[in-house]
Amino acid sequence: MSAILLQNGRVIDPSQQMDRVTNLLIDDGRITAYDAQPDGQETIIDASGKIVAPGLIDMHVHLREPGREEDETIATGTAAALAGGFTSIACIPNTDPAIDSQGTVEFIRLQAERADNCNVFVVACVSKNREGKELAEIGQLVEAGAVAFTDDGSPISNPELMRQAFEYCLMFDKPVLNHAEIRELTQRGVMHEGLTSLILGLPGMPVAAEDVMVSRDIALAEATGGRYHLMHVSTGNSVDAVRRAKRRGVRVTTEVTPHHFTLTDECLRSFDSNYKINPPLRGAGHVKGCTDGLIDGTIDVIATDHAPHSQEKKMQELDRAPPGIVGLETALGLVVTRLIEPGHLDWPDALAKMTCNPARILHLNKGTLQLGAGADVTVIDPNLRWRVDPAEFHSKSTNTPFVGWELTGRAEVVIVGGRIKFDRR
Ligand SMILES: [Zn+2]
Ligand SMILES: [Zn+2]
């Protein structure tokens, strides 16, 4: 493996509060030196005018394999991740079979190794077969390499199961990730319940469905000392509940998706199923609540909830189409265009939410450019303007509402373990 010298880039590494223009040397798969000078042997990458960041991490990705390879495979999902600038992703276990056994965890890891794109960390099921009844074999799954637990796709509805999950996962210092939704309150809902759903005559999903479960989970985390991570927060009230819980010292963290800080329920006026997402796109006030949470640090992480669905499935009527959109290849552009350019976040803050913060929550040895660290690096062109064209996607699915959007900022070179895995130049 030849050495790589990244020359004259603006190195932003929030894990060590670094933000300066320098030459970064990668050798033998590791970060080897700063301020290095070329010696004629290395592969040189001119990073002038570019940002050199720790490889991005997405802790919420649906890879669909095993079971729904028509939507995505581990190979195509990880290729999409690289194109989006991600060097590590965590995959969610609502596959078929669900990731609730050592064998399935091992299968994912093997397929990821074969694909040889980005790093894949496995999030395993909280309950056996995601049925919400009986706790999965948490200890065995940790042994197989699971980094966290969730039944996402479904909420953990039973509070006693949630309590047990917190207690068991605590023994292994793993977080429980929950999709907060009281299903009795959202039955048949296809969008956010509000004025727009009323005007369109579409069944709504009230904010209370999320807020009630978030409050429950915070109470259970507080009671057990467990580690709670709220997935895809979408309401201002839930952001505020997390903010207050953090102040009390509850071990709670949260993430928001790019679509939840970008789009509102008004988009559903088009009746386009690419705006059907769960949790649903909310009103402008909630978008502001999420943005405020990003700004004051209540929201730790930006995660995509990448949810590929074949065109055939998404083409159905709104009430039948499955919820969710692909996100890996538009996330960085939306962060730059909707958060950094308008001045909500600066580069170091935005990058922290896509590098060292998810690494800290999942206890990954990633998300840093410290000397000696494994060389996962993303070179970003912060000024590049580009148009979203799903025909260019590496993902097998193209269910995105951002077709034709002009975004700023894109990953240019992606290095995983010291090897150039993606190069758009
Ligand atoms: Zn979910
Ligand atoms: Zn999800």
Short mmCIF file of C-alpha atoms and ligand atoms in Angstrom, two decimals:
data_model
loop_
_atom_site.label_atom_id
_atom_site.label_comp_id
_atom_site.label_asym_id
_atom_site.label_seq_id
_atom_site.Cartn_x
_atom_site.Cartn_y
_atom_site.Cartn_z
CA MET A 1 0.00 0.00 0.00
CA SER A 2 1.66 3.21 -1.11
CA ALA A 3 1.73 6.29 1.07
CA ILE A 4 -0.67 9.15 0.29
CA LEU A 5 0.09 12.82 0.86
CA LEU A 6 -2.91 15.14 1.06
CA GLN A 7 -1.42 18.50 0.23
CA ASN A 8 -2.58 21.96 1.35
CA GLY A 9 -6.05 20.93 2.49
CA ARG A 10 -8.00 22.60 5.26
CA VAL A 11 -7.86 19.78 7.81
CA ILE A 12 -10.92 19.93 10.07
CA ASP A 13 -10.91 17.30 12.79
CA PRO A 14 -13.43 18.09 15.55
CA SER A 15 -12.10 15.18 17.66
CA GLN A 16 -8.95 17.19 18.33
CA GLN A 17 -10.30 20.69 17.70
CA MET A 18 -8.11 21.00 14.66
CA ASP A 19 -8.86 23.41 11.83
CA ARG A 20 -5.81 24.42 9.81
CA VAL A 21 -4.25 24.15 6.37
CA THR A 22 -1.57 21.50 6.34
CA ASN A 23 -0.15 18.45 4.55
CA LEU A 24 -1.44 15.17 5.92
CA LEU A 25 0.56 11.98 5.36
CA ILE A 26 -1.04 8.56 5.32
CA ASP A 27 1.21 5.53 5.39
CA ASP A 28 0.59 1.85 6.02
CA GLY A 29 -3.12 2.52 6.51
CA ARG A 30 -2.62 5.07 9.30
CA ILE A 31 -2.45 8.82 9.85
CA THR A 32 1.30 9.21 10.04
CA ALA A 33 2.27 12.88 10.04
CA TYR A 34 1.10 16.48 9.78
CA ASP A 35 3.07 19.18 7.96
CA ALA A 36 4.74 16.40 5.96
CA GLN A 37 6.79 17.20 2.86
CA PRO A 38 6.74 15.01 -0.26
CA ASP A 39 9.63 12.62 -0.74
CA GLY A 40 8.72 11.53 -4.25
CA GLN A 41 7.37 8.12 -3.27
CA GLU A 42 3.80 8.99 -2.25
CA THR A 43 0.62 9.35 -4.21
CA ILE A 44 -0.05 13.08 -4.00
CA ILE A 45 -3.56 14.46 -3.76
CA ASP A 46 -3.80 18.21 -4.21
CA ALA A 47 -6.33 19.27 -1.58
CA SER A 48 -5.96 23.06 -2.07
CA GLY A 49 -9.30 24.72 -1.50
CA LYS A 50 -10.68 21.43 -0.17
CA ILE A 51 -11.62 20.22 3.28
CA VAL A 52 -9.85 17.16 4.63
CA ALA A 53 -12.11 15.55 7.24
CA PRO A 54 -12.23 12.32 9.17
CA GLY A 55 -14.20 9.82 7.09
CA LEU A 56 -17.91 10.49 7.57
CA ILE A 57 -19.98 8.08 9.66
CA ASP A 58 -23.68 7.36 9.14
CA MET A 59 -25.15 5.48 12.09
CA HIS A 60 -28.57 4.83 10.51
CA VAL A 61 -28.56 2.94 7.19
CA HIS A 62 -30.96 0.30 5.87
CA LEU A 63 -28.94 -2.01 3.63
CA ARG A 64 -31.91 -4.36 2.93
CA GLU A 65 -29.72 -7.45 2.57
CA PRO A 66 -30.60 -10.19 3.47
CA GLY A 67 -34.14 -10.41 2.14
CA ARG A 68 -34.83 -7.35 0.00
CA GLU A 69 -31.99 -7.35 -2.47
CA GLU A 70 -34.28 -5.82 -5.11
CA ASP A 71 -34.08 -2.54 -3.12
CA GLU A 72 -30.43 -2.56 -2.05
CA THR A 73 -27.56 -4.93 -1.32
CA ILE A 74 -24.64 -4.61 1.01
CA ALA A 75 -22.44 -4.05 -2.06
CA THR A 76 -24.60 -1.29 -3.59
CA GLY A 77 -25.41 0.37 -0.26
CA THR A 78 -21.77 0.59 0.72
CA ALA A 79 -20.89 1.94 -2.75
CA ALA A 80 -23.54 4.64 -2.24
CA ALA A 81 -22.01 5.38 1.16
CA LEU A 82 -18.58 5.96 -0.39
CA ALA A 83 -20.03 8.24 -3.06
CA GLY A 84 -21.64 10.25 -0.27
CA GLY A 85 -18.34 10.58 1.60
CA PHE A 86 -19.04 7.95 4.27
CA THR A 87 -16.26 5.60 5.31
CA SER A 88 -18.29 3.87 8.03
CA ILE A 89 -21.96 3.06 8.34
CA ALA A 90 -24.07 1.23 10.88
CA CYS A 91 -26.75 -0.98 9.37
CA ILE A 92 -30.19 -1.41 10.90
CA PRO A 93 -31.51 -4.95 11.50
CA ASN A 94 -35.00 -4.87 9.92
CA THR A 95 -33.90 -7.30 7.22
CA ASP A 96 -35.36 -10.70 6.41
CA PRO A 97 -34.28 -12.60 8.41
CA ALA A 98 -33.86 -9.85 10.96
CA ILE A 99 -30.39 -9.45 12.45
CA ASP A 100 -31.14 -11.22 15.72
CA SER A 101 -28.62 -14.07 15.62
CA GLN A 102 -24.86 -14.43 15.58
CA GLY A 103 -25.12 -16.10 12.17
CA THR A 104 -26.84 -13.11 10.58
CA VAL A 105 -24.38 -10.65 12.13
CA GLU A 106 -21.56 -12.75 10.70
CA PHE A 107 -23.26 -12.89 7.29
CA ILE A 108 -23.42 -9.07 7.16
CA ARG A 109 -19.82 -8.71 8.16
CA LEU A 110 -18.72 -11.25 5.56
CA GLN A 111 -20.71 -9.59 2.77
CA ALA A 112 -19.31 -6.19 3.76
CA GLU A 113 -15.80 -7.61 3.64
CA ARG A 114 -16.48 -9.06 0.19
CA ALA A 115 -17.89 -5.76 -1.07
CA ASP A 116 -14.71 -4.08 0.23
CA ASN A 117 -16.18 -0.60 0.10
CA CYS A 118 -16.68 1.15 3.45
CA ASN A 119 -16.69 -0.21 7.02
CA VAL A 120 -20.01 -1.71 8.10
CA PHE A 121 -20.97 -1.91 11.77
CA VAL A 122 -23.96 -3.99 12.71
CA VAL A 123 -26.85 -2.83 14.84
CA ALA A 124 -28.76 -5.91 16.02
CA CYS A 125 -32.35 -6.46 17.12
CA VAL A 126 -33.60 -5.67 20.60
CA SER A 127 -36.26 -8.40 20.36
CA LYS A 128 -36.27 -11.82 18.75
CA ASN A 129 -37.38 -11.47 15.14
CA ARG A 130 -38.29 -7.83 15.93
CA GLU A 131 -41.57 -9.05 17.33
CA GLY A 132 -41.37 -6.86 20.39
CA LYS A 133 -42.04 -9.75 22.71
CA GLU A 134 -38.88 -11.40 23.92
CA LEU A 135 -35.44 -9.90 24.29
CA ALA A 136 -32.89 -11.12 21.70
CA GLU A 137 -29.67 -12.81 22.90
CA ILE A 138 -27.96 -9.49 23.58
CA GLY A 139 -24.75 -11.02 24.98
CA GLN A 140 -24.24 -13.34 22.03
CA LEU A 141 -24.94 -10.54 19.57
CA VAL A 142 -22.36 -8.31 21.27
CA GLU A 143 -19.91 -11.19 21.03
CA ALA A 144 -20.61 -11.41 17.29
CA GLY A 145 -19.83 -7.71 16.95
CA ALA A 146 -23.13 -5.83 17.33
CA VAL A 147 -22.42 -2.21 18.31
CA ALA A 148 -25.97 -1.20 19.36
CA PHE A 149 -29.53 -2.49 19.47
CA THR A 150 -32.79 -1.42 17.86
CA ASP A 151 -36.06 -2.75 16.45
CA ASP A 152 -36.24 0.20 14.02
CA GLY A 153 -38.82 -0.20 11.35
CA SER A 154 -40.95 -0.73 14.42
CA PRO A 155 -40.90 1.03 17.76
CA ILE A 156 -40.21 -0.90 20.96
CA SER A 157 -43.81 -0.58 22.08
CA ASN A 158 -43.76 -2.66 25.26
CA PRO A 159 -42.31 -0.52 28.08
CA GLU A 160 -41.23 -3.57 30.06
CA LEU A 161 -39.23 -4.82 27.06
CA MET A 162 -37.66 -1.36 26.74
CA ARG A 163 -36.73 -1.41 30.41
CA GLN A 164 -35.13 -4.84 30.05
CA ALA A 165 -33.29 -3.71 26.92
CA PHE A 166 -31.78 -0.76 28.80
CA GLU A 167 -30.70 -3.03 31.66
CA TYR A 168 -29.17 -5.76 29.48
CA CYS A 169 -27.46 -3.39 27.08
CA LEU A 170 -26.04 -1.48 30.03
CA MET A 171 -24.10 -4.60 31.05
CA PHE A 172 -22.27 -4.32 27.72
CA ASP A 173 -22.27 -0.52 27.68
CA LYS A 174 -24.32 -0.49 24.45
CA PRO A 175 -26.98 2.06 23.53
CA VAL A 176 -30.59 1.18 22.75
CA LEU A 177 -31.75 3.01 19.61
CA ASN A 178 -35.47 3.54 19.38
CA HIS A 179 -37.88 4.61 16.68
CA ALA A 180 -40.28 6.56 18.90
CA GLU A 181 -43.86 6.12 17.74
CA ILE A 182 -46.97 5.14 19.64
CA ARG A 183 -48.54 3.02 16.92
CA GLU A 184 -52.03 3.33 18.34
CA LEU A 185 -51.81 7.06 17.59
CA THR A 186 -50.54 6.75 14.01
CA GLN A 187 -52.65 3.94 12.57
CA ARG A 188 -53.16 4.43 8.82
CA GLY A 189 -51.49 7.84 9.02
CA VAL A 190 -49.50 8.77 5.92
CA MET A 191 -48.27 12.24 6.89
CA HIS A 192 -47.87 14.73 9.73
CA GLU A 193 -51.19 15.60 11.35
CA GLY A 194 -51.79 19.31 10.93
CA LEU A 195 -53.42 21.90 8.75
CA THR A 196 -51.97 20.42 5.56
CA SER A 197 -53.25 16.90 6.29
CA LEU A 198 -56.63 18.42 7.03
CA ILE A 199 -56.70 20.35 3.75
CA LEU A 200 -55.50 17.34 1.75
CA GLY A 201 -57.87 14.99 3.55
CA LEU A 202 -55.05 12.57 4.35
CA PRO A 203 -54.88 10.63 7.63
CA GLY A 204 -52.33 12.21 9.96
CA MET A 205 -49.66 11.13 12.41
CA PRO A 206 -49.73 13.47 15.42
CA VAL A 207 -46.56 14.80 17.05
CA ALA A 208 -47.78 13.26 20.32
CA ALA A 209 -47.13 9.81 18.87
CA GLU A 210 -43.42 10.62 18.96
CA ASP A 211 -43.37 12.86 22.03
CA VAL A 212 -45.14 10.40 24.33
CA MET A 213 -42.71 7.59 23.57
CA VAL A 214 -39.69 9.88 23.85
CA SER A 215 -40.83 10.91 27.33
CA ARG A 216 -41.38 7.28 28.27
CA ASP A 217 -37.94 6.26 27.01
CA ILE A 218 -36.23 9.13 28.81
CA ALA A 219 -37.99 8.10 32.04
CA LEU A 220 -36.89 4.49 31.60
CA ALA A 221 -33.32 5.49 30.75
CA GLU A 222 -33.27 7.67 33.84
CA ALA A 223 -34.64 4.87 36.02
CA THR A 224 -32.23 2.21 34.75
CA GLY A 225 -29.14 4.30 34.01
CA GLY A 226 -29.33 2.85 30.49
CA ARG A 227 -28.08 4.53 27.32
CA TYR A 228 -30.86 5.84 25.12
CA HIS A 229 -30.41 7.05 21.56
CA LEU A 230 -33.49 8.59 19.96
CA MET A 231 -33.49 7.89 16.24
CA HIS A 232 -34.61 10.43 13.62
CA VAL A 233 -36.09 13.04 15.98
CA SER A 234 -38.72 15.08 14.13
CA THR A 235 -40.64 17.23 16.61
CA GLY A 236 -39.67 20.38 18.49
CA ASN A 237 -41.14 18.94 21.70
CA SER A 238 -38.99 15.83 21.50
CA VAL A 239 -35.88 17.91 20.90
CA ASP A 240 -36.80 19.89 23.98
CA ALA A 241 -37.42 16.75 26.04
CA VAL A 242 -33.93 15.52 25.11
CA ARG A 243 -32.46 18.93 25.94
CA ARG A 244 -34.00 18.89 29.44
CA ALA A 245 -33.04 15.25 30.04
CA LYS A 246 -29.43 15.94 29.11
CA ARG A 247 -29.35 18.79 31.62
CA ARG A 248 -30.47 16.35 34.32
CA GLY A 249 -27.66 13.99 33.38
CA VAL A 250 -29.79 11.31 31.70
CA ARG A 251 -27.73 9.29 29.22
CA VAL A 252 -29.60 10.31 26.11
CA THR A 253 -28.40 11.20 22.63
CA THR A 254 -30.25 11.88 19.40
CA GLU A 255 -29.95 12.23 15.65
CA VAL A 256 -31.83 14.10 12.93
CA THR A 257 -32.03 13.28 9.24
CA PRO A 258 -31.25 15.77 6.45
CA HIS A 259 -34.85 15.58 5.20
CA HIS A 260 -36.26 16.51 8.60
CA PHE A 261 -34.24 19.73 8.75
CA THR A 262 -34.90 20.49 5.07
CA LEU A 263 -38.50 19.65 4.12
CA THR A 264 -41.94 20.27 5.60
CA ASP A 265 -45.33 18.54 5.42
CA GLU A 266 -46.33 21.09 2.74
CA CYS A 267 -44.41 18.91 0.26
CA LEU A 268 -47.19 16.32 0.45
CA ARG A 269 -49.40 18.67 -1.57
CA SER A 270 -47.75 16.99 -4.56
CA PHE A 271 -49.01 13.58 -3.37
CA ASP A 272 -45.54 12.31 -4.32
CA SER A 273 -44.72 9.22 -2.24
CA ASN A 274 -41.09 10.32 -2.05
CA TYR A 275 -42.31 12.70 0.62
CA LYS A 276 -43.84 9.85 2.58
CA ILE A 277 -41.44 9.18 5.41
CA ASN A 278 -41.70 7.84 8.93
CA PRO A 279 -41.50 9.86 11.13
CA PRO A 280 -43.32 12.16 8.73
CA LEU A 281 -42.10 15.51 7.45
CA ARG A 282 -43.40 18.02 10.01
CA GLY A 283 -44.47 21.65 10.00
CA ALA A 284 -42.04 24.56 9.79
CA GLY A 285 -42.04 25.06 13.57
CA HIS A 286 -40.71 21.57 14.10
CA VAL A 287 -38.07 22.03 11.42
CA LYS A 288 -36.95 25.08 13.36
CA GLY A 289 -37.00 23.05 16.58
CA CYS A 290 -34.67 20.50 14.99
CA THR A 291 -32.40 23.23 13.63
CA ASP A 292 -32.22 24.85 17.07
CA GLY A 293 -31.35 21.44 18.52
CA LEU A 294 -28.52 21.10 16.03
CA ILE A 295 -27.24 24.57 16.84
CA ASP A 296 -27.21 24.20 20.65
CA GLY A 297 -25.83 20.65 20.56
CA THR A 298 -28.96 18.89 21.82
CA ILE A 299 -28.88 16.91 18.58
CA ASP A 300 -25.59 15.04 18.54
CA VAL A 301 -25.73 13.38 15.15
CA ILE A 302 -26.86 13.83 11.57
CA ALA A 303 -27.85 10.40 10.20
CA THR A 304 -29.56 9.61 6.92
CA ASP A 305 -32.06 6.83 7.72
CA HIS A 306 -31.16 5.72 4.16
CA ALA A 307 -34.24 3.67 3.23
CA PRO A 308 -34.09 2.32 -0.32
CA HIS A 309 -37.30 1.08 -1.95
CA SER A 310 -37.65 -0.05 -5.56
CA GLN A 311 -39.52 2.27 -7.89
CA GLU A 312 -42.28 -0.29 -8.21
CA LYS A 313 -43.03 -0.09 -4.49
CA LYS A 314 -42.77 3.69 -4.27
CA MET A 315 -45.04 4.15 -7.35
CA GLN A 316 -48.05 2.88 -5.41
CA GLU A 317 -50.75 5.12 -3.94
CA LEU A 318 -49.67 7.20 -0.94
CA ASP A 319 -51.41 4.95 1.57
CA ARG A 320 -49.76 1.81 0.16
CA ALA A 321 -46.27 3.07 -0.70
CA PRO A 322 -43.65 2.19 1.93
CA PRO A 323 -42.22 5.15 3.86
CA GLY A 324 -38.62 6.27 3.51
CA ILE A 325 -36.09 7.72 1.08
CA VAL A 326 -32.48 7.10 0.10
CA GLY A 327 -30.10 9.53 1.76
CA LEU A 328 -26.47 8.52 1.55
CA GLU A 329 -25.65 10.40 -1.65
CA THR A 330 -27.42 13.67 -0.82
CA ALA A 331 -26.69 14.03 2.93
CA LEU A 332 -23.46 16.01 2.75
CA GLY A 333 -24.82 18.39 0.11
CA LEU A 334 -27.93 19.05 2.20
CA VAL A 335 -25.83 19.68 5.32
CA VAL A 336 -23.72 22.23 3.46
CA THR A 337 -26.62 23.86 1.63
CA ARG A 338 -29.18 23.93 4.45
CA LEU A 339 -27.03 24.20 7.60
CA ILE A 340 -23.58 25.58 6.79
CA GLU A 341 -24.34 28.08 4.01
CA PRO A 342 -27.19 29.76 5.94
CA GLY A 343 -24.89 30.00 8.99
CA HIS A 344 -26.69 27.59 11.34
CA LEU A 345 -23.58 25.46 11.82
CA ASP A 346 -19.93 26.01 11.02
CA TRP A 347 -17.86 23.29 9.38
CA PRO A 348 -16.33 21.88 12.59
CA ASP A 349 -19.77 21.63 14.27
CA ALA A 350 -21.38 20.02 11.25
CA LEU A 351 -18.53 17.56 10.81
CA ALA A 352 -18.58 16.60 14.51
CA LYS A 353 -22.15 15.41 14.03
CA MET A 354 -21.04 13.21 11.14
CA THR A 355 -17.73 11.93 12.55
CA CYS A 356 -16.65 11.89 16.21
CA ASN A 357 -20.15 12.13 17.73
CA PRO A 358 -21.59 8.98 16.15
CA ALA A 359 -18.24 7.26 16.82
CA ARG A 360 -18.54 8.17 20.51
CA ILE A 361 -22.13 6.91 20.79
CA LEU A 362 -21.34 3.58 19.12
CA HIS A 363 -17.86 3.31 20.69
CA LEU A 364 -16.24 3.04 17.28
CA ASN A 365 -12.54 3.52 16.95
CA LYS A 366 -13.28 5.94 14.08
CA GLY A 367 -14.07 9.57 13.33
CA THR A 368 -10.64 11.02 14.09
CA LEU A 369 -7.46 12.04 12.28
CA GLN A 370 -5.24 11.73 15.33
CA LEU A 371 -1.74 10.48 14.67
CA GLY A 372 -1.77 6.69 14.55
CA ALA A 373 -5.51 6.42 13.83
CA GLY A 374 -6.69 4.25 10.95
CA ALA A 375 -6.70 6.40 7.82
CA ASP A 376 -10.40 6.90 7.03
CA VAL A 377 -10.45 10.30 5.34
CA THR A 378 -12.96 12.24 3.25
CA VAL A 379 -11.80 15.05 1.00
CA ILE A 380 -14.69 17.46 0.43
CA ASP A 381 -15.06 20.17 -2.18
CA PRO A 382 -17.00 22.69 -0.07
CA ASN A 383 -17.86 25.01 -2.95
CA LEU A 384 -18.78 22.61 -5.70
CA ARG A 385 -22.30 23.20 -6.96
CA TRP A 386 -23.98 20.11 -8.36
CA ARG A 387 -27.39 18.90 -9.35
CA VAL A 388 -28.98 15.79 -7.84
CA ASP A 389 -29.42 13.23 -10.59
CA PRO A 390 -30.60 9.81 -9.39
CA ALA A 391 -29.22 8.28 -12.60
CA GLU A 392 -25.78 8.86 -11.05
CA PHE A 393 -26.65 7.13 -7.78
CA HIS A 394 -24.66 4.10 -6.73
CA SER A 395 -27.60 2.97 -4.64
CA LYS A 396 -29.89 0.42 -6.26
CA SER A 397 -32.87 2.63 -5.49
CA THR A 398 -33.64 6.17 -6.54
CA ASN A 399 -36.46 7.11 -4.16
CA THR A 400 -35.41 10.66 -3.39
CA PRO A 401 -37.46 13.87 -3.25
CA PHE A 402 -34.36 15.89 -4.12
CA VAL A 403 -34.29 15.18 -7.87
CA GLY A 404 -32.96 18.23 -9.69
CA TRP A 405 -32.02 20.11 -6.52
CA GLU A 406 -28.88 22.18 -6.78
CA LEU A 407 -26.67 21.54 -3.77
CA THR A 408 -23.29 22.83 -2.64
CA GLY A 409 -20.52 20.58 -1.36
CA ARG A 410 -19.65 17.06 -2.33
CA ALA A 411 -17.17 14.34 -1.39
CA GLU A 412 -14.35 14.21 -3.89
CA VAL A 413 -11.95 11.55 -2.61
CA VAL A 414 -12.74 8.92 0.00
CA ILE A 415 -10.00 6.93 1.70
CA VAL A 416 -10.74 3.86 3.82
CA GLY A 417 -7.97 2.23 5.81
CA GLY A 418 -5.35 4.10 3.80
CA ARG A 419 -6.71 3.03 0.40
CA ILE A 420 -8.46 5.33 -2.07
CA LYS A 421 -11.90 3.77 -2.40
CA PHE A 422 -13.67 6.55 -4.26
CA ASP A 423 -12.36 9.29 -6.49
CA ARG A 424 -14.61 11.71 -8.34
CA ARG A 425 -11.80 13.85 -9.75
ZN ZN B 1 -37.41 4.49 12.06
ZN ZN B 2 -34.66 3.67 9.96
#
